[in-house]
mmCIF file of C-alpha atoms and ligand atoms in Angstrom:
data_model
loop_
_atom_site.group_PDB
_atom_site.id
_atom_site.type_symbol
_atom_site.label_atom_id
_atom_site.label_comp_id
_atom_site.label_asym_id
_atom_site.label_seq_id
_atom_site.Cartn_x
_atom_site.Cartn_y
_atom_site.Cartn_z
ATOM 1 C CA MET A 89 23.748 9.560 -11.816
ATOM 2 C CA ARG A 90 20.669 10.590 -9.944
ATOM 3 C CA ILE A 91 17.859 8.047 -9.647
ATOM 4 C CA LEU A 92 14.369 8.606 -8.334
ATOM 5 C CA HIS A 93 13.270 5.396 -6.553
ATOM 6 C CA THR A 94 9.550 4.948 -5.890
ATOM 7 C CA ALA A 95 7.230 1.940 -5.553
ATOM 8 C CA ASP A 96 3.840 0.675 -4.496
ATOM 9 C CA TRP A 97 1.756 3.302 -6.258
ATOM 10 C CA HIS A 98 -1.258 0.957 -6.059
ATOM 11 C CA LEU A 99 -3.127 2.853 -8.780
ATOM 12 C CA GLY A 100 -6.794 2.215 -8.534
ATOM 13 C CA ARG A 101 -6.797 1.451 -4.854
ATOM 14 C CA ILE A 102 -10.085 1.696 -2.943
ATOM 15 C CA PHE A 103 -9.909 3.147 0.558
ATOM 16 C CA TYR A 104 -13.099 2.581 2.468
ATOM 17 C CA ALA A 105 -15.276 2.416 -0.678
ATOM 18 C CA ASN A 106 -13.464 5.504 -2.030
ATOM 19 C CA TYR A 107 -11.314 5.373 -5.175
ATOM 20 C CA LEU A 108 -7.996 7.070 -4.573
ATOM 21 C CA THR A 109 -7.177 7.536 -8.254
ATOM 22 C CA GLU A 110 -7.650 11.324 -8.046
ATOM 23 C CA ASP A 111 -5.464 11.586 -5.055
ATOM 24 C CA GLN A 112 -2.854 9.490 -6.865
ATOM 25 C CA ALA A 113 -3.148 11.618 -10.041
ATOM 26 C CA TYR A 114 -2.674 14.754 -7.869
ATOM 27 C CA VAL A 115 0.637 13.637 -6.456
ATOM 28 C CA LEU A 116 1.910 12.360 -9.794
ATOM 29 C CA GLU A 117 0.937 15.508 -11.721
ATOM 30 C CA HIS A 118 1.783 18.129 -9.081
ATOM 31 C CA GLN A 119 4.853 16.620 -7.531
ATOM 32 C CA PHE A 120 6.321 13.584 -9.276
ATOM 33 C CA LEU A 121 6.507 14.882 -12.778
ATOM 34 C CA PRO A 122 7.801 18.379 -11.858
ATOM 35 C CA LEU A 123 10.320 16.829 -9.452
ATOM 36 C CA LEU A 124 11.942 14.887 -12.252
ATOM 37 C CA LYS A 125 12.949 18.204 -13.830
ATOM 38 C CA GLU A 126 13.537 20.236 -10.682
ATOM 39 C CA ALA A 127 15.813 17.601 -9.107
ATOM 40 C CA ARG A 128 17.450 16.708 -12.453
ATOM 41 C CA VAL A 129 16.578 13.115 -12.269
ATOM 42 C CA ASP A 130 18.443 10.875 -14.716
ATOM 43 C CA ALA A 131 16.441 7.612 -14.282
ATOM 44 C CA VAL A 132 13.271 6.504 -12.564
ATOM 45 C CA VAL A 133 12.881 3.140 -10.843
ATOM 46 C CA ILE A 134 9.460 1.768 -9.813
ATOM 47 C CA ALA A 135 9.872 -1.333 -7.707
ATOM 48 C CA GLY A 136 6.534 -3.047 -8.108
ATOM 49 C CA ASP A 137 2.891 -2.704 -7.267
ATOM 50 C CA VAL A 138 2.145 -0.192 -9.963
ATOM 51 C CA TYR A 139 -1.497 -1.254 -9.656
ATOM 52 C CA ASP A 140 -3.541 -2.353 -6.669
ATOM 53 C CA ARG A 141 -4.911 -5.412 -8.372
ATOM 54 C CA ALA A 142 -4.440 -7.626 -11.348
ATOM 55 C CA VAL A 143 -7.299 -6.088 -13.359
ATOM 56 C CA PRO A 144 -7.197 -2.412 -12.427
ATOM 57 C CA PRO A 145 -10.019 0.037 -13.251
ATOM 58 C CA VAL A 146 -9.730 1.995 -16.552
ATOM 59 C CA GLU A 147 -8.996 5.290 -14.800
ATOM 60 C CA ALA A 148 -5.923 3.775 -13.158
ATOM 61 C CA VAL A 149 -4.646 2.344 -16.436
ATOM 62 C CA GLU A 150 -5.198 5.713 -18.149
ATOM 63 C CA LEU A 151 -3.291 7.450 -15.369
ATOM 64 C CA TRP A 152 -0.371 5.043 -15.787
ATOM 65 C CA ASP A 153 -0.438 5.549 -19.562
ATOM 66 C CA SER A 154 -0.403 9.335 -19.207
ATOM 67 C CA VAL A 155 2.398 9.392 -16.615
ATOM 68 C CA VAL A 156 4.811 6.942 -18.433
ATOM 69 C CA THR A 157 4.130 8.699 -21.759
ATOM 70 C CA ARG A 158 5.247 12.027 -20.297
ATOM 71 C CA VAL A 159 8.298 10.589 -18.630
ATOM 72 C CA ALA A 160 9.441 8.773 -21.744
ATOM 73 C CA SER A 161 8.348 11.031 -24.586
ATOM 74 C CA ASP A 162 8.365 14.605 -23.104
ATOM 75 C CA LYS A 163 11.096 14.272 -20.520
ATOM 76 C CA ARG A 164 13.093 11.482 -22.149
ATOM 77 C CA ILE A 165 14.040 9.985 -18.832
ATOM 78 C CA PRO A 166 14.620 6.211 -18.788
ATOM 79 C CA MET A 167 12.189 4.508 -16.495
ATOM 80 C CA PHE A 168 12.678 0.963 -15.093
ATOM 81 C CA VAL A 169 9.563 -0.799 -13.812
ATOM 82 C CA ILE A 170 9.130 -4.235 -12.253
ATOM 83 C CA GLY A 171 5.922 -6.045 -11.299
ATOM 84 C CA GLY A 172 4.835 -6.516 -7.652
ATOM 85 C CA ASN A 173 2.600 -9.056 -5.983
ATOM 86 C CA HIS A 174 -0.514 -6.903 -6.611
ATOM 87 C CA ASP A 175 0.199 -6.473 -10.360
ATOM 88 C CA SER A 176 -0.584 -9.001 -13.038
ATOM 89 C CA GLY A 177 2.945 -9.066 -14.367
ATOM 90 C CA ALA A 178 1.819 -10.426 -17.726
ATOM 91 C CA ARG A 179 -0.637 -7.577 -18.236
ATOM 92 C CA LEU A 180 1.808 -4.970 -16.923
ATOM 93 C CA GLU A 181 4.476 -5.785 -19.448
ATOM 94 C CA VAL A 182 2.342 -5.932 -22.612
ATOM 95 C CA GLY A 183 4.013 -3.591 -25.101
ATOM 96 C CA HIS A 184 7.473 -3.790 -23.530
ATOM 97 C CA THR A 185 9.294 -4.550 -26.882
ATOM 98 C CA LEU A 186 7.788 -1.374 -28.333
ATOM 99 C CA TRP A 187 8.414 0.719 -25.260
ATOM 100 C CA ALA A 188 12.057 -0.189 -24.662
ATOM 101 C CA PRO A 189 13.385 1.953 -27.543
ATOM 102 C CA SER A 190 11.638 4.914 -25.842
ATOM 103 C CA GLY A 191 13.461 4.236 -22.603
ATOM 104 C CA LEU A 192 10.496 2.659 -20.815
ATOM 105 C CA TYR A 193 11.628 -0.791 -19.504
ATOM 106 C CA VAL A 194 8.919 -2.980 -17.912
ATOM 107 C CA TRP A 195 9.461 -6.435 -16.542
ATOM 108 C CA GLY A 196 6.263 -7.939 -15.106
ATOM 109 C CA THR A 197 7.384 -11.587 -15.302
ATOM 110 C CA LEU A 198 10.569 -13.588 -15.715
ATOM 111 C CA ARG A 199 9.840 -14.357 -19.344
ATOM 112 C CA HIS A 200 11.828 -11.652 -21.101
ATOM 113 C CA LEU A 201 14.566 -11.111 -18.520
ATOM 114 C CA GLN A 202 17.819 -10.791 -20.495
ATOM 115 C CA GLY A 203 20.398 -9.477 -18.140
ATOM 116 C CA PRO A 204 20.870 -5.895 -17.063
ATOM 117 C CA VAL A 205 20.031 -2.763 -19.069
ATOM 118 C CA ILE A 206 23.124 -0.552 -19.207
ATOM 119 C CA VAL A 207 22.868 3.206 -19.033
ATOM 120 C CA ASN A 208 25.721 5.802 -19.252
ATOM 121 C CA ASP A 209 26.405 8.727 -17.046
ATOM 122 C CA ALA A 210 29.357 11.139 -16.940
ATOM 123 C CA TYR A 211 31.512 8.521 -15.135
ATOM 124 C CA GLY A 212 30.690 5.484 -17.285
ATOM 125 C CA GLU A 213 28.136 2.659 -17.319
ATOM 126 C CA ILE A 214 25.539 1.623 -14.709
ATOM 127 C CA ALA A 215 23.690 -1.750 -14.942
ATOM 128 C CA PHE A 216 20.021 -1.761 -13.994
ATOM 129 C CA CYS A 217 19.101 -5.319 -12.876
ATOM 130 C CA PRO A 218 15.378 -6.237 -12.730
ATOM 131 C CA MET A 219 14.096 -8.924 -10.331
ATOM 132 C CA PRO A 220 10.277 -8.749 -10.840
ATOM 133 C CA PHE A 221 8.043 -10.386 -8.228
ATOM 134 C CA SER A 222 7.488 -14.115 -8.863
ATOM 135 C CA GLU A 223 6.748 -17.329 -7.018
ATOM 136 C CA PRO A 224 9.912 -18.974 -5.613
ATOM 137 C CA LYS A 225 9.247 -22.095 -7.689
ATOM 138 C CA SER A 226 9.151 -20.059 -10.957
ATOM 139 C CA ILE A 227 12.342 -18.275 -9.932
ATOM 140 C CA ALA A 228 14.080 -21.615 -9.278
ATOM 141 C CA ASN A 229 12.908 -22.891 -12.699
ATOM 142 C CA TYR A 230 14.118 -19.745 -14.388
ATOM 143 C CA LEU A 231 17.535 -19.890 -12.776
ATOM 144 C CA PHE A 232 18.166 -23.598 -13.387
ATOM 145 C CA ALA A 233 15.965 -24.397 -16.428
ATOM 146 C CA ASP A 234 18.952 -25.513 -18.545
ATOM 147 C CA GLU A 235 20.798 -27.464 -15.867
ATOM 148 C CA ALA A 236 20.398 -31.187 -15.129
ATOM 149 C CA ASN A 237 21.668 -30.887 -11.564
ATOM 150 C CA SER A 238 19.837 -27.899 -10.124
ATOM 151 C CA PRO A 239 20.464 -27.467 -6.415
ATOM 152 C CA ASP A 240 17.608 -28.507 -4.066
ATOM 153 C CA MET A 241 16.104 -25.318 -2.803
ATOM 154 C CA THR A 242 13.132 -26.894 -1.089
ATOM 155 C CA THR A 243 12.401 -27.422 2.568
ATOM 156 C CA HIS A 244 9.652 -29.937 3.142
ATOM 157 C CA GLY A 245 8.875 -29.767 -0.561
ATOM 158 C CA GLN A 246 8.505 -25.940 -0.446
ATOM 159 C CA HIS A 247 10.815 -23.594 -2.207
ATOM 160 C CA SER A 248 12.074 -20.972 0.228
ATOM 161 C CA TYR A 249 12.244 -17.335 -0.887
ATOM 162 C CA ASP A 250 15.345 -16.810 1.119
ATOM 163 C CA GLU A 251 17.354 -19.492 -0.594
ATOM 164 C CA VAL A 252 15.959 -18.681 -4.038
ATOM 165 C CA TYR A 253 16.730 -14.938 -3.724
ATOM 166 C CA ARG A 254 20.260 -15.650 -2.437
ATOM 167 C CA LEU A 255 20.939 -17.603 -5.647
ATOM 168 C CA TRP A 256 19.073 -15.157 -7.790
ATOM 169 C CA GLY A 257 21.154 -12.276 -6.354
ATOM 170 C CA ASP A 258 24.345 -14.201 -7.192
ATOM 171 C CA TYR A 259 23.076 -14.934 -10.670
ATOM 172 C CA VAL A 260 22.173 -11.302 -11.339
ATOM 173 C CA ARG A 261 25.519 -10.032 -10.010
ATOM 174 C CA GLY A 262 27.162 -12.534 -12.277
ATOM 175 C CA GLN A 263 25.518 -10.821 -15.277
ATOM 176 C CA VAL A 264 26.952 -7.392 -14.370
ATOM 177 C CA PRO A 265 30.361 -6.839 -16.112
ATOM 178 C CA LYS A 266 33.151 -6.777 -13.553
ATOM 179 C CA GLY A 267 33.671 -3.423 -11.854
ATOM 180 C CA MET A 268 30.519 -1.891 -13.304
ATOM 181 C CA ARG A 269 28.185 0.025 -10.996
ATOM 182 C CA SER A 270 24.820 -1.622 -10.583
ATOM 183 C CA VAL A 271 21.297 -1.046 -9.365
ATOM 184 C CA ALA A 272 18.992 -4.033 -8.402
ATOM 185 C CA MET A 273 15.248 -3.718 -8.384
ATOM 186 C CA ALA A 274 13.130 -6.171 -6.440
ATOM 187 C CA HIS A 275 9.745 -6.619 -4.862
ATOM 188 C CA ALA A 276 10.306 -8.686 -1.733
ATOM 189 C CA PHE A 277 10.128 -8.800 2.055
ATOM 190 C CA VAL A 278 13.548 -8.309 3.594
ATOM 191 C CA SER A 279 13.820 -9.885 7.093
ATOM 192 C CA GLY A 280 13.607 -7.469 9.958
ATOM 193 C CA SER A 281 11.750 -4.764 8.076
ATOM 194 C CA ALA A 282 8.600 -3.010 9.446
ATOM 195 C CA GLU A 283 5.259 -3.914 7.908
ATOM 196 C CA SER A 284 2.029 -1.903 7.489
ATOM 197 C CA GLU A 285 -1.613 -3.032 7.302
ATOM 198 C CA SER A 286 -2.102 -2.180 3.642
ATOM 199 C CA GLU A 287 0.445 -4.796 2.348
ATOM 200 C CA ARG A 288 -0.729 -8.173 1.274
ATOM 201 C CA PRO A 289 1.417 -11.126 2.279
ATOM 202 C CA LEU A 290 3.510 -12.305 -0.652
ATOM 203 C CA ILE A 291 2.380 -15.871 -0.321
ATOM 204 C CA ILE A 292 -0.195 -17.474 1.950
ATOM 205 C CA GLY A 293 1.682 -19.878 4.257
ATOM 206 C CA GLY A 294 5.329 -20.515 4.180
ATOM 207 C CA SER A 295 8.075 -17.985 4.711
ATOM 208 C CA TYR A 296 8.590 -15.148 2.283
ATOM 209 C CA ALA A 297 11.340 -13.322 4.175
ATOM 210 C CA VAL A 298 14.605 -12.792 2.372
ATOM 211 C CA ALA A 299 17.880 -11.930 4.026
ATOM 212 C CA ALA A 300 19.280 -8.565 2.960
ATOM 213 C CA GLN A 301 22.539 -10.287 1.900
ATOM 214 C CA ALA A 302 20.732 -11.411 -1.287
ATOM 215 C CA PHE A 303 21.183 -7.805 -2.416
ATOM 216 C CA SER A 304 24.683 -7.067 -1.154
ATOM 217 C CA GLY A 305 27.290 -6.057 -3.750
ATOM 218 C CA PHE A 306 24.920 -3.750 -5.753
ATOM 219 C CA SER A 307 25.636 -0.074 -5.654
ATOM 220 C CA TYR A 308 22.002 0.341 -4.673
ATOM 221 C CA THR A 309 18.985 -1.872 -4.315
ATOM 222 C CA ALA A 310 15.553 -0.359 -4.964
ATOM 223 C CA LEU A 311 12.961 -2.344 -3.049
ATOM 224 C CA GLY A 312 9.202 -2.394 -3.240
ATOM 225 C CA HIS A 313 6.506 -4.152 -1.200
ATOM 226 C CA LEU A 314 6.717 -2.528 2.275
ATOM 227 C CA HIS A 315 4.779 0.736 2.458
ATOM 228 C CA ARG A 316 6.885 2.440 5.069
ATOM 229 C CA PRO A 317 10.012 4.083 3.693
ATOM 230 C CA GLN A 318 12.992 2.390 5.357
ATOM 231 C CA ARG A 319 16.417 0.922 5.005
ATOM 232 C CA ALA A 320 16.622 -2.875 4.860
ATOM 233 C CA GLY A 321 19.839 -4.179 6.391
ATOM 234 C CA SER A 322 21.962 -1.401 4.848
ATOM 235 C CA GLU A 323 21.697 2.225 3.898
ATOM 236 C CA VAL A 324 21.888 1.299 0.181
ATOM 237 C CA ILE A 325 19.239 -1.434 0.277
ATOM 238 C CA ARG A 326 16.010 0.506 0.762
ATOM 239 C CA TYR A 327 12.202 0.581 0.524
ATOM 240 C CA SER A 328 10.973 3.842 -0.977
ATOM 241 C CA GLY A 329 7.595 3.177 0.625
ATOM 242 C CA SER A 330 4.232 3.629 -0.991
ATOM 243 C CA LEU A 331 2.982 6.706 -2.942
ATOM 244 C CA LEU A 332 0.261 7.486 -0.413
ATOM 245 C CA LYS A 333 -0.972 6.278 3.006
ATOM 246 C CA TYR A 334 -3.176 3.294 2.305
ATOM 247 C CA SER A 335 -4.283 2.291 5.788
ATOM 248 C CA PHE A 336 -4.887 4.097 9.049
ATOM 249 C CA ASP A 337 -1.959 2.423 10.711
ATOM 250 C CA GLU A 338 0.208 4.474 8.270
ATOM 251 C CA ALA A 339 -1.239 7.773 9.578
ATOM 252 C CA ALA A 340 1.953 8.771 11.355
ATOM 253 C CA GLN A 341 4.269 7.698 8.508
ATOM 254 C CA ARG A 342 5.957 10.198 6.245
ATOM 255 C CA LYS A 343 5.756 8.972 2.712
ATOM 256 C CA SER A 344 8.581 10.003 0.380
ATOM 257 C CA PHE A 345 10.283 9.743 -2.949
ATOM 258 C CA THR A 346 13.859 8.528 -2.624
ATOM 259 C CA LEU A 347 16.538 10.267 -4.534
ATOM 260 C CA VAL A 348 19.701 8.220 -4.949
ATOM 261 C CA ASP A 349 22.997 9.767 -6.165
ATOM 262 C CA ILE A 350 25.452 7.199 -7.463
ATOM 263 C CA ASP A 351 29.004 8.552 -7.603
ATOM 264 C CA GLU A 352 31.933 7.583 -9.722
ATOM 265 C CA LYS A 353 32.978 4.754 -7.494
ATOM 266 C CA GLY A 354 29.488 3.315 -6.976
ATOM 267 C CA GLY A 355 28.852 4.892 -3.636
ATOM 268 C CA ALA A 356 25.222 5.966 -3.092
ATOM 269 C CA THR A 357 23.855 8.914 -1.154
ATOM 270 C CA ILE A 358 20.211 9.172 -0.246
ATOM 271 C CA GLU A 359 17.759 12.011 0.062
ATOM 272 C CA GLN A 360 14.103 11.606 0.848
ATOM 273 C CA ILE A 361 11.617 14.031 -0.589
ATOM 274 C CA PRO A 362 8.353 14.060 1.457
ATOM 275 C CA VAL A 363 5.229 13.315 -0.586
ATOM 276 C CA GLU A 364 2.792 16.226 -0.650
ATOM 277 C CA ALA A 365 -0.569 14.494 -0.744
ATOM 278 C CA ARG A 366 -3.805 16.301 -1.488
ATOM 279 C CA ARG A 367 -5.396 14.714 1.563
ATOM 280 C CA ASP A 368 -3.806 13.376 4.628
ATOM 281 C CA VAL A 369 -4.894 10.187 6.550
ATOM 282 C CA ARG A 370 -5.366 10.833 10.203
ATOM 283 C CA ILE A 371 -6.750 9.410 13.399
ATOM 284 C CA VAL A 372 -8.809 11.615 15.768
ATOM 285 C CA GLU A 373 -9.367 10.363 19.285
ATOM 286 C CA GLY A 374 -11.689 11.720 21.959
ATOM 287 C CA ALA A 375 -15.168 12.017 23.438
ATOM 288 C CA PHE A 376 -18.000 12.442 20.972
ATOM 289 C CA THR A 377 -19.232 15.844 22.185
ATOM 290 C CA ASP A 378 -15.680 17.167 22.402
ATOM 291 C CA ILE A 379 -14.965 16.244 18.799
ATOM 292 C CA MET A 380 -18.344 17.631 17.662
ATOM 293 C CA ASN A 381 -17.630 20.959 19.327
ATOM 294 C CA ASP A 382 -13.993 21.350 18.294
ATOM 295 C CA GLU A 383 -14.163 23.779 15.403
ATOM 296 C CA ALA A 384 -10.399 24.127 15.179
ATOM 297 C CA LEU A 385 -10.194 20.358 14.766
ATOM 298 C CA HIS A 386 -12.844 20.386 11.979
ATOM 299 C CA GLN A 387 -10.740 23.011 10.200
ATOM 300 C CA ARG A 388 -7.568 21.007 10.597
ATOM 301 C CA CYS A 389 -9.214 17.831 9.218
ATOM 302 C CA GLY A 390 -10.626 19.587 6.220
ATOM 303 C CA ASP A 391 -11.057 16.933 3.492
ATOM 304 C CA ASP A 392 -8.548 14.544 5.076
ATOM 305 C CA TYR A 393 -9.464 10.884 5.427
ATOM 306 C CA VAL A 394 -10.255 10.460 9.101
ATOM 307 C CA MET A 395 -10.697 7.511 11.470
ATOM 308 C CA VAL A 396 -12.449 8.594 14.705
ATOM 309 C CA ARG A 397 -11.768 6.698 17.927
ATOM 310 C CA LEU A 398 -14.490 7.460 20.401
ATOM 311 C CA THR A 399 -13.515 7.237 24.050
ATOM 312 C CA ASP A 400 -17.171 7.393 25.237
ATOM 313 C CA THR A 401 -18.282 4.500 27.357
ATOM 314 C CA ALA A 402 -21.935 5.200 26.759
ATOM 315 C CA PRO A 403 -23.338 4.403 23.281
ATOM 316 C CA VAL A 404 -23.524 7.210 20.712
ATOM 317 C CA ILE A 405 -26.469 7.030 18.443
ATOM 318 C CA ASP A 406 -25.865 7.687 14.686
ATOM 319 C CA GLY A 407 -22.310 8.760 15.514
ATOM 320 C CA LEU A 408 -20.834 8.369 12.094
ATOM 321 C CA ALA A 409 -23.449 10.495 10.260
ATOM 322 C CA ARG A 410 -23.308 13.201 12.947
ATOM 323 C CA LEU A 411 -19.497 13.289 12.854
ATOM 324 C CA ARG A 412 -19.573 13.550 9.037
ATOM 325 C CA SER A 413 -21.691 16.661 9.330
ATOM 326 C CA MET A 414 -18.626 18.256 10.960
ATOM 327 C CA ILE A 415 -15.776 16.286 9.291
ATOM 328 C CA PRO A 416 -16.923 15.214 5.853
ATOM 329 C CA GLN A 417 -14.371 12.378 5.278
ATOM 330 C CA VAL A 418 -14.810 10.299 8.442
ATOM 331 C CA MET A 419 -14.267 6.910 6.895
ATOM 332 C CA THR A 420 -14.681 4.747 9.973
ATOM 333 C CA LEU A 421 -15.432 4.810 13.659
ATOM 334 C CA GLU A 422 -13.811 2.814 16.446
ATOM 335 C CA LEU A 423 -15.566 2.587 19.764
ATOM 336 C CA THR A 424 -12.431 2.291 21.946
ATOM 337 C CA GLY A 425 -14.242 3.427 25.083
ATOM 338 C CA ARG A 426 -17.035 0.839 24.709
ATOM 339 C CA MET A 427 -14.510 -1.900 23.929
ATOM 340 C CA ALA A 428 -12.528 -1.017 27.047
ATOM 341 C CA VAL A 429 -15.703 -1.218 29.170
ATOM 342 C CA ASN A 430 -16.552 -4.616 27.720
ATOM 343 C CA ASP A 431 -13.028 -5.933 28.171
ATOM 344 C CA SER A 432 -12.509 -4.841 31.770
ATOM 345 C CA ASP A 433 -15.914 -5.310 33.318
ATOM 346 C CA GLU A 434 -17.207 -8.723 32.217
ATOM 347 C CA ASP A 435 -19.847 -8.703 34.989
ATOM 348 C CA MET A 436 -21.293 -5.549 33.442
ATOM 349 C CA THR A 437 -22.270 -7.512 30.390
ATOM 350 C CA PRO A 438 -25.709 -8.762 31.055
ATOM 351 C CA ASN A 439 -26.846 -12.136 29.740
ATOM 352 C CA PHE A 440 -29.381 -11.355 27.038
ATOM 353 C CA TYR A 441 -30.068 -14.864 25.977
ATOM 354 C CA HIS A 442 -33.195 -15.306 28.160
ATOM 355 C CA LEU A 443 -34.885 -12.076 26.893
ATOM 356 C CA SER A 444 -37.538 -11.988 24.154
ATOM 357 C CA GLU A 445 -36.908 -9.836 21.098
ATOM 358 C CA ARG A 446 -39.289 -7.170 22.450
ATOM 359 C CA ASP A 447 -37.712 -7.118 25.931
ATOM 360 C CA LEU A 448 -34.286 -6.949 24.327
ATOM 361 C CA PHE A 449 -35.302 -3.932 22.185
ATOM 362 C CA GLY A 450 -36.774 -2.301 25.272
ATOM 363 C CA GLN A 451 -33.361 -2.638 27.061
ATOM 364 C CA PHE A 452 -31.529 -1.379 23.966
ATOM 365 C CA ALA A 453 -33.763 1.737 24.031
ATOM 366 C CA VAL A 454 -32.891 2.372 27.642
ATOM 367 C CA ALA A 455 -29.164 1.902 26.983
ATOM 368 C CA ALA A 456 -29.114 3.971 23.892
ATOM 369 C CA ARG A 457 -31.063 7.050 25.045
ATOM 370 C CA GLY A 458 -31.335 6.720 28.733
ATOM 371 C CA GLU A 459 -35.111 6.211 28.958
ATOM 372 C CA ALA A 460 -37.650 3.469 28.423
ATOM 373 C CA LEU A 461 -39.966 3.260 25.456
ATOM 374 C CA THR A 462 -43.235 5.213 25.834
ATOM 375 C CA VAL A 463 -46.498 3.296 25.597
ATOM 376 C CA LYS A 464 -46.983 4.526 22.098
ATOM 377 C CA GLU A 465 -43.505 3.573 21.035
ATOM 378 C CA ALA A 466 -43.846 0.139 22.618
ATOM 379 C CA GLN A 467 -47.084 -0.374 20.629
ATOM 380 C CA TYR A 468 -45.364 0.671 17.429
ATOM 381 C CA ILE A 469 -42.442 -1.735 18.011
ATOM 382 C CA ASP A 470 -44.898 -4.515 18.908
ATOM 383 C CA ALA A 471 -46.696 -4.034 15.632
ATOM 384 C CA LEU A 472 -43.341 -4.060 13.801
ATOM 385 C CA TRP A 473 -42.280 -7.341 15.442
ATOM 386 C CA ASP A 474 -45.639 -8.876 14.496
ATOM 387 C CA ARG A 475 -45.077 -7.844 10.872
ATOM 388 C CA ILE A 476 -41.497 -9.131 10.802
ATOM 389 C CA ASN A 477 -42.455 -12.496 12.305
ATOM 390 C CA LYS A 478 -45.303 -12.764 9.755
ATOM 391 C CA GLU A 479 -43.012 -12.044 6.864
ATOM 392 C CA GLU A 480 -40.505 -14.596 8.083
ATOM 393 C CA LEU A 481 -43.185 -17.281 8.017
HETATM 394 MN MN1 LIG B 137 2.424 -2.915 -2.151
#
């Protein structure tokens, strides 16, 4: 059986005031959907964070609707989806009883978990085991709701993810008929894995790390949450990574779809298909005039989302707007040169507190353009200050 594992689509995400829905639609239309046929995918797993937030924009919901409809109705490929910490699980799974007969299985919460869904391939049966994102206390209640003597999984009154997932893993494995191949799906932070800036902590305070052992014994575990594609404690316990780069610290990452081939004996082999995004996310570093004059660089950047790090130690006036005239999608500017000066040379930082507003502005003019205000300019600024002061009163 060939499974396509993906996660963390974050549909409806905003990147520096820019909706990424069109970029997401581009990859899903031009790569994801064709790939299902080209690579002869038998099942799709999405391991959480379908949406970027609990109440996503309409365009994001429409994109989701259109993609799952085509996978289920046109291509007739079973699709297994769990909720992540960005999703509203309850909203995500609305309609699940109607969808399941079409092969679209969605578990946003723990409420309708009823053991694994079993799918056949040429060698026999494979169990797909959902573990949708949930608070550790809810998971503990779900696992031991019917038992009088539930084990104490709390440390200082807090349920620990690690302990809860260890027991949950045991519980889920116990639901898989003996000897059957199995695929677990979870949205969790496995200890030792590498984080990116665009992930949101699973809980505020407390530990949300889970030992990889919670997922041992499955033929494959499809993880979501971390945005960098990576293995987590074993070759067959993996994060597919996010659909696109969602922060500048991911600029150097290669996003991918993960193809997983499960053989007759439950062995899994992995192939990563690089994501072909419409726009890349990149960091450009250098001196302002060099960047402004580098036509080859402007060409290379095209419509990519760019962060510029300026190495200039002198201030650059209106830098962002001027850079955007050459590289349209400069999203943000970092003044690394200025920061370095301020860090290393504390004595260079004058004490401004004794200066009046007018003197301070005069010094700013000198620093910004290398010459003092002319008499006419000074008069104009004086008049402005008078007006501001009056309005404040
Ligand atoms: Mn995520």
